[in-house]
Coordinates of C-alpha atoms and ligand atoms in Angstrom, one line a residue:
X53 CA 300.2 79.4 -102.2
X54 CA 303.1 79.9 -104.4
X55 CA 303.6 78.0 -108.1
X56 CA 306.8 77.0 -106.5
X57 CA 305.1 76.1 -103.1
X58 CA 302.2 74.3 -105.3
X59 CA 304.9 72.4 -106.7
X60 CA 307.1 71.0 -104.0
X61 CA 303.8 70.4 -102.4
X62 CA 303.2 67.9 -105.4
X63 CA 306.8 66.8 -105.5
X64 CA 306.6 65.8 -101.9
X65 CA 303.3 63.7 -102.1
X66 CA 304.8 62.1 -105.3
X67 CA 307.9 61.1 -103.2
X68 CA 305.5 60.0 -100.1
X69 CA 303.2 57.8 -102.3
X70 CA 306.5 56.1 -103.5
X71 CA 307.4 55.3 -99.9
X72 CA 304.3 54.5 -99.2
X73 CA 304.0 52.5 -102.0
X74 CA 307.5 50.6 -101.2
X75 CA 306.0 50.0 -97.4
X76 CA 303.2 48.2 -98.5
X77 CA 301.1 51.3 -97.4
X78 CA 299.2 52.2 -100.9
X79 CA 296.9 50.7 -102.0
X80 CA 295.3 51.5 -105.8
X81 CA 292.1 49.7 -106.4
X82 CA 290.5 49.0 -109.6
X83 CA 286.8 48.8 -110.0
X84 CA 286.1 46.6 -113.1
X85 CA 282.5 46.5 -113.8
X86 CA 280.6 47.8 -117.2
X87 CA 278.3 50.2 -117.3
X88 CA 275.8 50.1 -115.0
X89 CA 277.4 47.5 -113.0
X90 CA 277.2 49.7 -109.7
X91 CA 280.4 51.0 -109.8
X92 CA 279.4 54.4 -108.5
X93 CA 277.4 52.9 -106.2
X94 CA 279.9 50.4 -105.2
X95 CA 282.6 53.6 -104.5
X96 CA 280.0 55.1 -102.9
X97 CA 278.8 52.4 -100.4
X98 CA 282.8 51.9 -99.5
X99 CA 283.9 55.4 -99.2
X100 CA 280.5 55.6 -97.1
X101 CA 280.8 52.7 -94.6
X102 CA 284.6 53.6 -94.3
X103 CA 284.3 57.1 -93.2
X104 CA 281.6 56.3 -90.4
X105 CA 283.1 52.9 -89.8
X106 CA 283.6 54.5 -85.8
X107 CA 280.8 53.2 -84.2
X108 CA 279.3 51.3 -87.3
X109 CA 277.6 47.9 -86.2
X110 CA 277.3 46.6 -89.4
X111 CA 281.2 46.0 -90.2
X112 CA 281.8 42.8 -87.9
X113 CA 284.0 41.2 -90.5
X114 CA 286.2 44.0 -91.2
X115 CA 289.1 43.3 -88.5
X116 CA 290.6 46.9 -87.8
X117 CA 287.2 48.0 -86.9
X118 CA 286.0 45.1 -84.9
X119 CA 289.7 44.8 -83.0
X120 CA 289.2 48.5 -82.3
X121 CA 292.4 49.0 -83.7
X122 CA 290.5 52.2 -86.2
X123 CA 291.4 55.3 -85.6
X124 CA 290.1 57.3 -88.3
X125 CA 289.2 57.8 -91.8
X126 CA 289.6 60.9 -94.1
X127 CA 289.6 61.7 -97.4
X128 CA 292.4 63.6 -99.0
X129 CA 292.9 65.4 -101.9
X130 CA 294.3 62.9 -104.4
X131 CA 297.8 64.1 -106.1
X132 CA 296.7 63.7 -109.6
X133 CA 295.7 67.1 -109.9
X134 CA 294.5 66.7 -114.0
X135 CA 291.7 64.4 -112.8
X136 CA 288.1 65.5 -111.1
X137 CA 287.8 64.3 -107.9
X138 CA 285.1 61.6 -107.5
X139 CA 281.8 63.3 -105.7
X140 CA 281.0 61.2 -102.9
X141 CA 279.1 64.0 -101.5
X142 CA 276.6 64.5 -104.8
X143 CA 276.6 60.4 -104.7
X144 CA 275.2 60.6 -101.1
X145 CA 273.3 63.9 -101.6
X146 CA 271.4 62.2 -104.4
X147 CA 270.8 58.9 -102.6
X148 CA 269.2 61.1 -99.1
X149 CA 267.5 64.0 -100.6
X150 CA 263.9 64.0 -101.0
X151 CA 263.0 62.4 -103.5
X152 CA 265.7 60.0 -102.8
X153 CA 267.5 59.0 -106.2
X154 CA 270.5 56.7 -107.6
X155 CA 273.4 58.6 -108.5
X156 CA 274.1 59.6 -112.4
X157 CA 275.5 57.6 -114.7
X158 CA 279.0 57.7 -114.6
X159 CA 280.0 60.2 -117.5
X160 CA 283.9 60.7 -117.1
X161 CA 286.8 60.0 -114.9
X162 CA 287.2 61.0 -111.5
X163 CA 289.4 60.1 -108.6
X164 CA 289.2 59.8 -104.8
X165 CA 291.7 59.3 -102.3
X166 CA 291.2 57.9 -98.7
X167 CA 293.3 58.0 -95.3
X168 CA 293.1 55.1 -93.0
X169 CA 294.6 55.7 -90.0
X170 CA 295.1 52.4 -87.8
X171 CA 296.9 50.8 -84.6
X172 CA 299.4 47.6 -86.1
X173 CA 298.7 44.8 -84.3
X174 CA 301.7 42.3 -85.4
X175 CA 305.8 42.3 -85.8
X176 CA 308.1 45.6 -85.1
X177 CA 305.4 48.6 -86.4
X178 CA 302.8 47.5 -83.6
X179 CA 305.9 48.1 -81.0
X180 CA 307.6 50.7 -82.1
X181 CA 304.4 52.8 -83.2
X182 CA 300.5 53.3 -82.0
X183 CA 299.3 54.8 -85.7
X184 CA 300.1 54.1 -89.0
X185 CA 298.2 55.1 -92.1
X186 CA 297.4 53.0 -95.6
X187 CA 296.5 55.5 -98.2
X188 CA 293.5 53.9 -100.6
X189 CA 293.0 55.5 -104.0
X190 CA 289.8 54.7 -106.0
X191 CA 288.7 55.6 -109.3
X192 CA 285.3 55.6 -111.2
X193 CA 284.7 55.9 -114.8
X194 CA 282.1 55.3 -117.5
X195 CA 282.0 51.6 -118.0
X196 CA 281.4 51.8 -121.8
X197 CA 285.1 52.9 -121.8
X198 CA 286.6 49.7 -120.3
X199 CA 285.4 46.9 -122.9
X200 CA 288.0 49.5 -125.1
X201 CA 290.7 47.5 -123.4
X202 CA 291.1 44.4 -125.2
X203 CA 290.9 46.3 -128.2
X204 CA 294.1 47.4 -127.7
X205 CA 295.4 43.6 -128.3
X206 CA 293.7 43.6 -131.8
X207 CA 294.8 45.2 -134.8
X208 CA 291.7 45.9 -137.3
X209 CA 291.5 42.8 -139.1
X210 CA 291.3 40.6 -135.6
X211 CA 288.8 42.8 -134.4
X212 CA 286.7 43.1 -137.2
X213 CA 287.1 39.3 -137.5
X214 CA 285.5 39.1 -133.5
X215 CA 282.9 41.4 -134.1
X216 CA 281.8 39.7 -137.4
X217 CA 281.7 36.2 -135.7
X218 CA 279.5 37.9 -132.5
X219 CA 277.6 40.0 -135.5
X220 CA 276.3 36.6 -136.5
X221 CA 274.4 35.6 -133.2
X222 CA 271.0 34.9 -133.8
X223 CA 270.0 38.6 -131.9
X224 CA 272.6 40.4 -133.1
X225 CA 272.0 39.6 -137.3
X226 CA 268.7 41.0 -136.8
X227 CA 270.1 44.4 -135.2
X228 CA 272.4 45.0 -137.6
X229 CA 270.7 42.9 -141.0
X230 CA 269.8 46.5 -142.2
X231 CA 273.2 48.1 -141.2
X232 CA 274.8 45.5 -143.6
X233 CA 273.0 46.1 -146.5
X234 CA 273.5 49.4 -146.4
X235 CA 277.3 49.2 -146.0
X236 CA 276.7 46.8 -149.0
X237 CA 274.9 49.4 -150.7
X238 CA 277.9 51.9 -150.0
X239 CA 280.1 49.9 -151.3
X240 CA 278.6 50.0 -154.7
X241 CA 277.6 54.0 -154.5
X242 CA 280.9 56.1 -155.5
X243 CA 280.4 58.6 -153.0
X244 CA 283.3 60.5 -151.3
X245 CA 285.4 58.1 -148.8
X246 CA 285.4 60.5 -146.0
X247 CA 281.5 61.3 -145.8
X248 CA 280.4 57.6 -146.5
X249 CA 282.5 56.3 -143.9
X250 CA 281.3 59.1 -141.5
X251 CA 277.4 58.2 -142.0
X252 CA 278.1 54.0 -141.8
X253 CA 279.9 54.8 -138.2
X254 CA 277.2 57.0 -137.1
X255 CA 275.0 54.1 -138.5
X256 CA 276.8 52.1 -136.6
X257 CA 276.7 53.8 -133.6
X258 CA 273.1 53.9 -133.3
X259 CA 273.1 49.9 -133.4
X260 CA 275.3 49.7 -130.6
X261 CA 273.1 52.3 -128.8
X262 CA 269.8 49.5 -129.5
X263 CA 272.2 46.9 -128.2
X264 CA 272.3 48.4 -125.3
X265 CA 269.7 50.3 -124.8
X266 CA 267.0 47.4 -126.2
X267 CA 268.1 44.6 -125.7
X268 CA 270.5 44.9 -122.4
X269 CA 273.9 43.5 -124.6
X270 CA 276.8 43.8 -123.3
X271 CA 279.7 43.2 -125.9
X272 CA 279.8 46.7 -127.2
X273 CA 283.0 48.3 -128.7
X274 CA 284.2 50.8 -129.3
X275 CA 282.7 52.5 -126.0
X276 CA 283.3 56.4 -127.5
X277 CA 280.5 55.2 -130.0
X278 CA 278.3 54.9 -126.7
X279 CA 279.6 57.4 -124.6
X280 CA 281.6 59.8 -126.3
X281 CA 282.6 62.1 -123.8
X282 CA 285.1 64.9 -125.6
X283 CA 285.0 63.1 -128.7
X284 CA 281.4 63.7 -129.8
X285 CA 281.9 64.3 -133.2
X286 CA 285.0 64.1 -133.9
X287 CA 286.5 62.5 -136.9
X288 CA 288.6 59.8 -134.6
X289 CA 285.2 58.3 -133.9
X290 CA 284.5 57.7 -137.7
X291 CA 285.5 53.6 -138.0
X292 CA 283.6 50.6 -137.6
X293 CA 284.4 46.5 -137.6
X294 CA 284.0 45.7 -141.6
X295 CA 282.0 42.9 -141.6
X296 CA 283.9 39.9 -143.1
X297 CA 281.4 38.4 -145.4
X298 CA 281.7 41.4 -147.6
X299 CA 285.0 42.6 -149.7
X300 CA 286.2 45.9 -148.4
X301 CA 286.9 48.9 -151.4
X302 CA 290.9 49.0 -151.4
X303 CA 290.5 52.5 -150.9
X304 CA 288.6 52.7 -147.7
X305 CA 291.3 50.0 -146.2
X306 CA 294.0 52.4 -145.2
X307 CA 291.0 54.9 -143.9
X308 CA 289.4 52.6 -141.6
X309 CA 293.1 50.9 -140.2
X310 CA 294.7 54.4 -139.4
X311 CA 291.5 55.4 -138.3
X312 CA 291.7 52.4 -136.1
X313 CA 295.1 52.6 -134.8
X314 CA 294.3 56.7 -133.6
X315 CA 292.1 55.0 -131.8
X316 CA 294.2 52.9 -130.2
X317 CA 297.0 55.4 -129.3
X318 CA 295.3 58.5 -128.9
X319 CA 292.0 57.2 -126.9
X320 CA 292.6 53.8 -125.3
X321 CA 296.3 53.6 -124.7
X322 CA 295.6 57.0 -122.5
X323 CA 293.0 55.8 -120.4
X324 CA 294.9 52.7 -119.6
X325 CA 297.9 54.1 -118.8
X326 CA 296.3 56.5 -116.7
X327 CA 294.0 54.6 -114.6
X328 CA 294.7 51.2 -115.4
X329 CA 298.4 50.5 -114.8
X330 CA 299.7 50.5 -111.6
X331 CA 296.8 48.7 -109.8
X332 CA 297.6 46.0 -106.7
X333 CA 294.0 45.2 -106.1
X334 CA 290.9 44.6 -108.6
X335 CA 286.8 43.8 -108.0
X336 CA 285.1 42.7 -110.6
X337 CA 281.7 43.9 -110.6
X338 CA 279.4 41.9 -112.5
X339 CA 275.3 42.8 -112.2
X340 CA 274.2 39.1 -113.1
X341 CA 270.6 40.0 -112.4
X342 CA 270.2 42.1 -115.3
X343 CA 271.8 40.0 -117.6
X344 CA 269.7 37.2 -116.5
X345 CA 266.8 39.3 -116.8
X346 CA 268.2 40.5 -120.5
X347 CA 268.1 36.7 -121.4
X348 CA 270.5 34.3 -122.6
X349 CA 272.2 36.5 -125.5
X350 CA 272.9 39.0 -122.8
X351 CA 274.4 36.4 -120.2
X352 CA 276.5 34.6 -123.0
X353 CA 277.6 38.4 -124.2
X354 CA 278.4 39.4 -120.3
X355 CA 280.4 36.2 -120.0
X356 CA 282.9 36.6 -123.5
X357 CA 283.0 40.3 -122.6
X358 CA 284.5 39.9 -118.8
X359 CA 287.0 37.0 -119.9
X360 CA 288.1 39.2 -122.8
X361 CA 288.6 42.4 -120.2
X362 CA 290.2 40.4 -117.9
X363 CA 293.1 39.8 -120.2
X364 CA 293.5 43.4 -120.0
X365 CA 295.3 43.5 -116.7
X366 CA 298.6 42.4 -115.2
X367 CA 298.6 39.8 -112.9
X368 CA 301.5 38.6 -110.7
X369 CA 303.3 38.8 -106.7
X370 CA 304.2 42.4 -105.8
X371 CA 307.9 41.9 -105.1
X372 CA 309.8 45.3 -103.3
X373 CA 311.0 46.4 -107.1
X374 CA 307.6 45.9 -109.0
X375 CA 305.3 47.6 -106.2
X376 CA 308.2 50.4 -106.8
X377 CA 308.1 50.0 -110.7
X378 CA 305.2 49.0 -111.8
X379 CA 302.5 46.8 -109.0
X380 CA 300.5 44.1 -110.6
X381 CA 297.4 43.3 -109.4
X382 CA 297.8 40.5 -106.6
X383 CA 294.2 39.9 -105.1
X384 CA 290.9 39.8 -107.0
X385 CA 287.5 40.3 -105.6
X386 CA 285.2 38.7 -108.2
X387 CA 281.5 40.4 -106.3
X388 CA 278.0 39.8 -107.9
X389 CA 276.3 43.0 -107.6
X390 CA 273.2 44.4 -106.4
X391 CA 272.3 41.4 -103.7
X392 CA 269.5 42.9 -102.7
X393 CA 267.3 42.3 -105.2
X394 CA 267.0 38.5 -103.9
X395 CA 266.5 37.1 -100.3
X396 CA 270.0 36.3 -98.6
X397 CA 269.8 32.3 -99.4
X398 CA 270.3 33.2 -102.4
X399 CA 273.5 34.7 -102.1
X400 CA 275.1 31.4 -102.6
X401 CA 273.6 31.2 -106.5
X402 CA 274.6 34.6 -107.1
X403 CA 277.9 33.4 -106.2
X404 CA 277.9 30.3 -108.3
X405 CA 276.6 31.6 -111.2
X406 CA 279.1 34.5 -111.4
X407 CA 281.9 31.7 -110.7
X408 CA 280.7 29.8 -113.6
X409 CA 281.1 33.1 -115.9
X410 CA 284.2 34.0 -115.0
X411 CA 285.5 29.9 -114.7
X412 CA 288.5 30.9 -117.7
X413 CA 289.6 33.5 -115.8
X414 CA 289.9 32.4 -112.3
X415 CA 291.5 29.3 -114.4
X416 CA 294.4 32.2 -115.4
X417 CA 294.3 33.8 -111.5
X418 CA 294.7 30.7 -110.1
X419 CA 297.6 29.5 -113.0
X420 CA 299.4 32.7 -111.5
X421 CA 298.6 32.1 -108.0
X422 CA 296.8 35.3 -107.7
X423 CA 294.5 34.9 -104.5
X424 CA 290.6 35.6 -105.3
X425 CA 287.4 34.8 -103.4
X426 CA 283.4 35.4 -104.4
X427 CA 280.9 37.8 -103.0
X428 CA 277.6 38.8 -103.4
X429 CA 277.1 42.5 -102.1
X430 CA 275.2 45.2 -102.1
X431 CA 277.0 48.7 -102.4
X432 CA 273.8 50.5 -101.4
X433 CA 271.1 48.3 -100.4
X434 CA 267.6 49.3 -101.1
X435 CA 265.3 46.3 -99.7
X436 CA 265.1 44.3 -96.1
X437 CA 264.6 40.7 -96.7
X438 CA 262.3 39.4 -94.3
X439 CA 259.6 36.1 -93.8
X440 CA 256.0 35.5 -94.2
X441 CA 254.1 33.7 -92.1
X442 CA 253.7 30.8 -94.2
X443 CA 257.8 30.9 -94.6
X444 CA 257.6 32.9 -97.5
X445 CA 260.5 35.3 -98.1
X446 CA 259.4 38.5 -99.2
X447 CA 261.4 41.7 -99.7
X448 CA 260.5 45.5 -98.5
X449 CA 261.7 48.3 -99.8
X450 CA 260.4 51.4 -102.4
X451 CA 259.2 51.6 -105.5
X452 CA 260.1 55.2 -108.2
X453 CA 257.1 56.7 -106.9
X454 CA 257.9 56.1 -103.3
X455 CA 255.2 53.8 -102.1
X456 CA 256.3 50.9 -100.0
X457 CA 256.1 47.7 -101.7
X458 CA 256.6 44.2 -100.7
X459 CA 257.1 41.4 -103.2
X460 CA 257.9 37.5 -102.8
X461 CA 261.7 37.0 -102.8
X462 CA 262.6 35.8 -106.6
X463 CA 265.1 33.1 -107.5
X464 CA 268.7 32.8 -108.9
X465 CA 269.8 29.9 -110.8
X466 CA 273.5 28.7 -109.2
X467 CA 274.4 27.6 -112.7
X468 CA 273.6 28.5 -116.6
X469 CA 270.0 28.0 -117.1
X470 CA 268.3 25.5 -119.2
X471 CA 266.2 26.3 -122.2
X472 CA 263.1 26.0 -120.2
X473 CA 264.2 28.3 -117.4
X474 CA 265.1 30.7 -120.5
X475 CA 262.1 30.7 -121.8
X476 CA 260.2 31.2 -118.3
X477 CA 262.8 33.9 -118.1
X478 CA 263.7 35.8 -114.8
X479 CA 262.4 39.0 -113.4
X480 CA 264.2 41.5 -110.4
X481 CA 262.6 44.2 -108.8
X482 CA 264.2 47.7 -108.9
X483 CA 263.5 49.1 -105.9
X484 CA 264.2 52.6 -105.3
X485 CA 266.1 54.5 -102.8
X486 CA 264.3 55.9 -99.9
X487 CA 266.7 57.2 -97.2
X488 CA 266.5 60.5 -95.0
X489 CA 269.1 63.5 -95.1
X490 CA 271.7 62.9 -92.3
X491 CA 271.2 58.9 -92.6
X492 CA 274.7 57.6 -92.3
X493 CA 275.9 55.3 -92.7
X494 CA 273.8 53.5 -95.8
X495 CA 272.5 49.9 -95.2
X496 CA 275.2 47.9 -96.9
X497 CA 275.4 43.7 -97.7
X498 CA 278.5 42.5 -97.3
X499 CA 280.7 45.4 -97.8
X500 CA 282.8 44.7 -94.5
X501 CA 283.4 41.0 -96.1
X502 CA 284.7 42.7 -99.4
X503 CA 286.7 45.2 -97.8
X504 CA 288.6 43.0 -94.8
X505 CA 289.6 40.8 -98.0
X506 CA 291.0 44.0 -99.8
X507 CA 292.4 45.7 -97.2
X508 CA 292.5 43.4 -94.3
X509 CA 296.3 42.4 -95.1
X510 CA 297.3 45.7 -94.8
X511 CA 295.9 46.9 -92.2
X512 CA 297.3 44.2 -89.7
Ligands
GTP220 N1 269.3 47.5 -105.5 C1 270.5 47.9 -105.8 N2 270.6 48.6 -107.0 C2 271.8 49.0 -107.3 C3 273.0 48.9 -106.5 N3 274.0 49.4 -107.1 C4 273.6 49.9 -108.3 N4 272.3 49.7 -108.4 C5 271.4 50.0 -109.6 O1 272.2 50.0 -110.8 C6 272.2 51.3 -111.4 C7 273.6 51.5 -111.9 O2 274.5 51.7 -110.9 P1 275.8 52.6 -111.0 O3 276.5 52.5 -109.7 O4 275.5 53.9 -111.6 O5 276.6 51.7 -112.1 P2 277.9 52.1 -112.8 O6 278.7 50.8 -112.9 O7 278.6 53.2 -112.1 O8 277.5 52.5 -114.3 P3 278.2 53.6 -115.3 O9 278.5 54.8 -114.5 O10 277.1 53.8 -116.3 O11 279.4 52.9 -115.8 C8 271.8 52.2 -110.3 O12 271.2 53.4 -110.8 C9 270.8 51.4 -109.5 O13 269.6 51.4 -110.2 C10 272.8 48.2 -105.3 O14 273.7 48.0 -104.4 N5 271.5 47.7 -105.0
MG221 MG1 279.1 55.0 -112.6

């Protein structure tokens, strides 16, 4: 094909998306979930029950398919050309090959675009046509990246301020006691600017990594520090939050602010504007289990950082102009992951508890009349639930080394715990997955639920 015939090609989907978009026929779906929420898993388990949804028995709740009205679903190469395309086929490869494994950790963007091809059932289109289509676009990322967002609402001084007052948590002033004294020790030592500053981010980096990595926190900016992607060792990278009970040097001020606001512009405004803007519809992701399992710093850290991301996004009614100009996000999926690590009655908890976390931000969604609703799912679900004799409930699945295991059902508490449920402390299994080549499509919880309440309207 022809530059010029490359290029009306791309002119011509452009033009399509924008009618498509003004029809009501687009949809762009955020996945908001940090890192190793299930995102990638999430995608996956969506792409993969939408693609074999034709004679799919575990999709009841997703109307189109169950009114027979489906017929078919394709992907198609998405028109953002600059952007990988998200590999649903490695995601599936990985979860059915022997050994079966999850995918990788999500290490840069990608894209995917879907086809759904439909019968109308209501008003003039169902008349006058027997197919219509509502293109789907999704897009995964690494999840350290998003908690950038809200940075961008901050100049230095606020977030240095934030990340002071979090710094002084009871976990967190032991992580970083010995980072502080040797920024206080800095301070004193007349070294070059430049090189100091360079060794106290790296310094500081490797904190955020034991946040993470240790003790399972979850309020951890800026995400390059984690995952740096092109950046690794750039000079961009060389800032940290100055912690507010010490005086700065006057001359490392300017340093730190510009190095700050390049931040700002050249990393995080990018990323927004490229995959964040222009959204209609929005899950939020949230793995409660492992936070619960990290302990209560973790679970308090989970909650401040999803009410601070959540600020992040536009929220309003998609009038003719705005899904034309710029959509806002009007429906909001707020889904406890990874359901499958307890025994369906305890869904409900799941559900609770995640309500509970986000409560000031469904207070905003509802203020704007934004609809939501709460799941628990399971993208990819790697454990049957099932009953002992006694009336035990017990879950089967796989452990890493691929041995079957059974183990009793474990408990979620429907609200924040109390200091003596802390100090029990809770534990999930981590099954693993065990699925044959050519098994399609995956087990799923609740993924027809969670769809039919992101797509369903549009697809009537
Ligand atoms: N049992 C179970 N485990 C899951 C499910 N989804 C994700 N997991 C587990 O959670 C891990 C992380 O899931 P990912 O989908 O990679 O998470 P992510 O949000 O994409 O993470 P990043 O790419 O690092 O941002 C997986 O490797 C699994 O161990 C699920 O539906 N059920
Ligand atoms: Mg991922």
């Amino acid at each position: 094909m022809s530059r010029t015939d490359k290029l009306t090609r791309k002119v011509s989907q452009r033009a399509r998306d924008l009618v498509d978009r003004g029809l009501d026929r687009h949809i762009r779906l955020a996945v908001t979930g940090l890192s190793g929420a299930g995102k990638t898993a999430l995608l996956t388990g969506m792409l993969e029950q939408l693609l074999y949804a034709n004679d799919n028995p575990t999709l009841p709740y997703l109307n189109v398919h169950s009114q027979q009205r489906l017929h078919g679903v394709r992907l198609v190469p998405s028109p953002n050309w600059s952007v990988a395309r998200f590999d649903y086929e490695a995601a599936i490869n990985a979860l059915t090959s022997e050994p079966s494994n999850w995918p990788q950790s999500t290490r840069d963007v990608a894209e995917i675009r879907v086809e759904i091809n439909y019968k109308p059932s209501r008003g003039l289109a169902s008349k006058l046509s027997d197919s219509r289509r509502l293109t789907l676009d999704l897009v995964d990322y690494p999840g350290e990246w998003l908690l950038d967002l809200p940075m961008l609402d901050q100049d230095y001084n606020d977030w240095s301020q934030q990340q002071s007052r979090l710094a002084r948590q009871p976990l967190r002033s032991d992580i970083f006691a010995d980072w502080h004294q040797r920024v206080e020790n800095s301070i004193r030592n007349n070294d070059d600017i430049d090189k100091t500053l360079r060794r106290l981010a790296n310094d500081y980096q490797q904190q955020l990594q034991r946040c993470k990595n240790e003790f399972g926190l979850y309020f951890l900016q800026p995400g390059r520090h984690l995952l740096p992607g092109e950046l690794a060792g750039a000079p961009a990278l060389d800032f940290f939050p100055w912690p507010s009970h010490l005086t700065m040097p006057e001359s490392w001020r300017p340093v730190l602010e510009s190095k700050y606001r390049y931040y700002q512009d050249k990393v995080i405004k990018p990323f927004y504007k490229e995959y964040f803007q222009n959204y209609n519809r929005q899950v939020v992701l949230v793995d409660v289990l492992s936070a619960l399992q990290a302990g209560e710093n973790a679970l308090a850290e989970l909650k401040l950082a999803l009410n601070e991301l959540m600020k992040s996004f536009d929220y309003g009614h998609n009038s003719l102009l705005k899904r034309l100009v710029a959509p806002q996000i009007d429906k909001v999926a707020l889904v406890a992951a990874k359901a499958d690590h307890v025994a369906p009655p305890q869904h409900a908890n799941m559900r609770q508890l995640l309500a509970q976390l986000m409560q000031q931000s469904s207070q905003q969604l509802s203020f704007e009349r934004i609809q939501y609703q709460l799941f628990a799912t399971a993208g990819v679900a790697v454990s049957q639930s099932g009953e002992r004799p006694d009336g035990t409930l017990v879950l089967d699945g796989y452990d890493d080394t691929g041995e079957r295991v059974r183990i009793k059902a474990p408990q979620v508490p429907a609200t924040w715990p109390s200091s003596q449920q802390w100090q029990q402390g809770f534990a999930y299994p981590r099954f693993h997955p065990h699925f044959s080549s050519g098994q399609s499509p995956l087990p799923h919880i609740r993924l027809d639920q969670l769809l039919e309440f992101l797509l369903g309207d549009k697809l009537r």
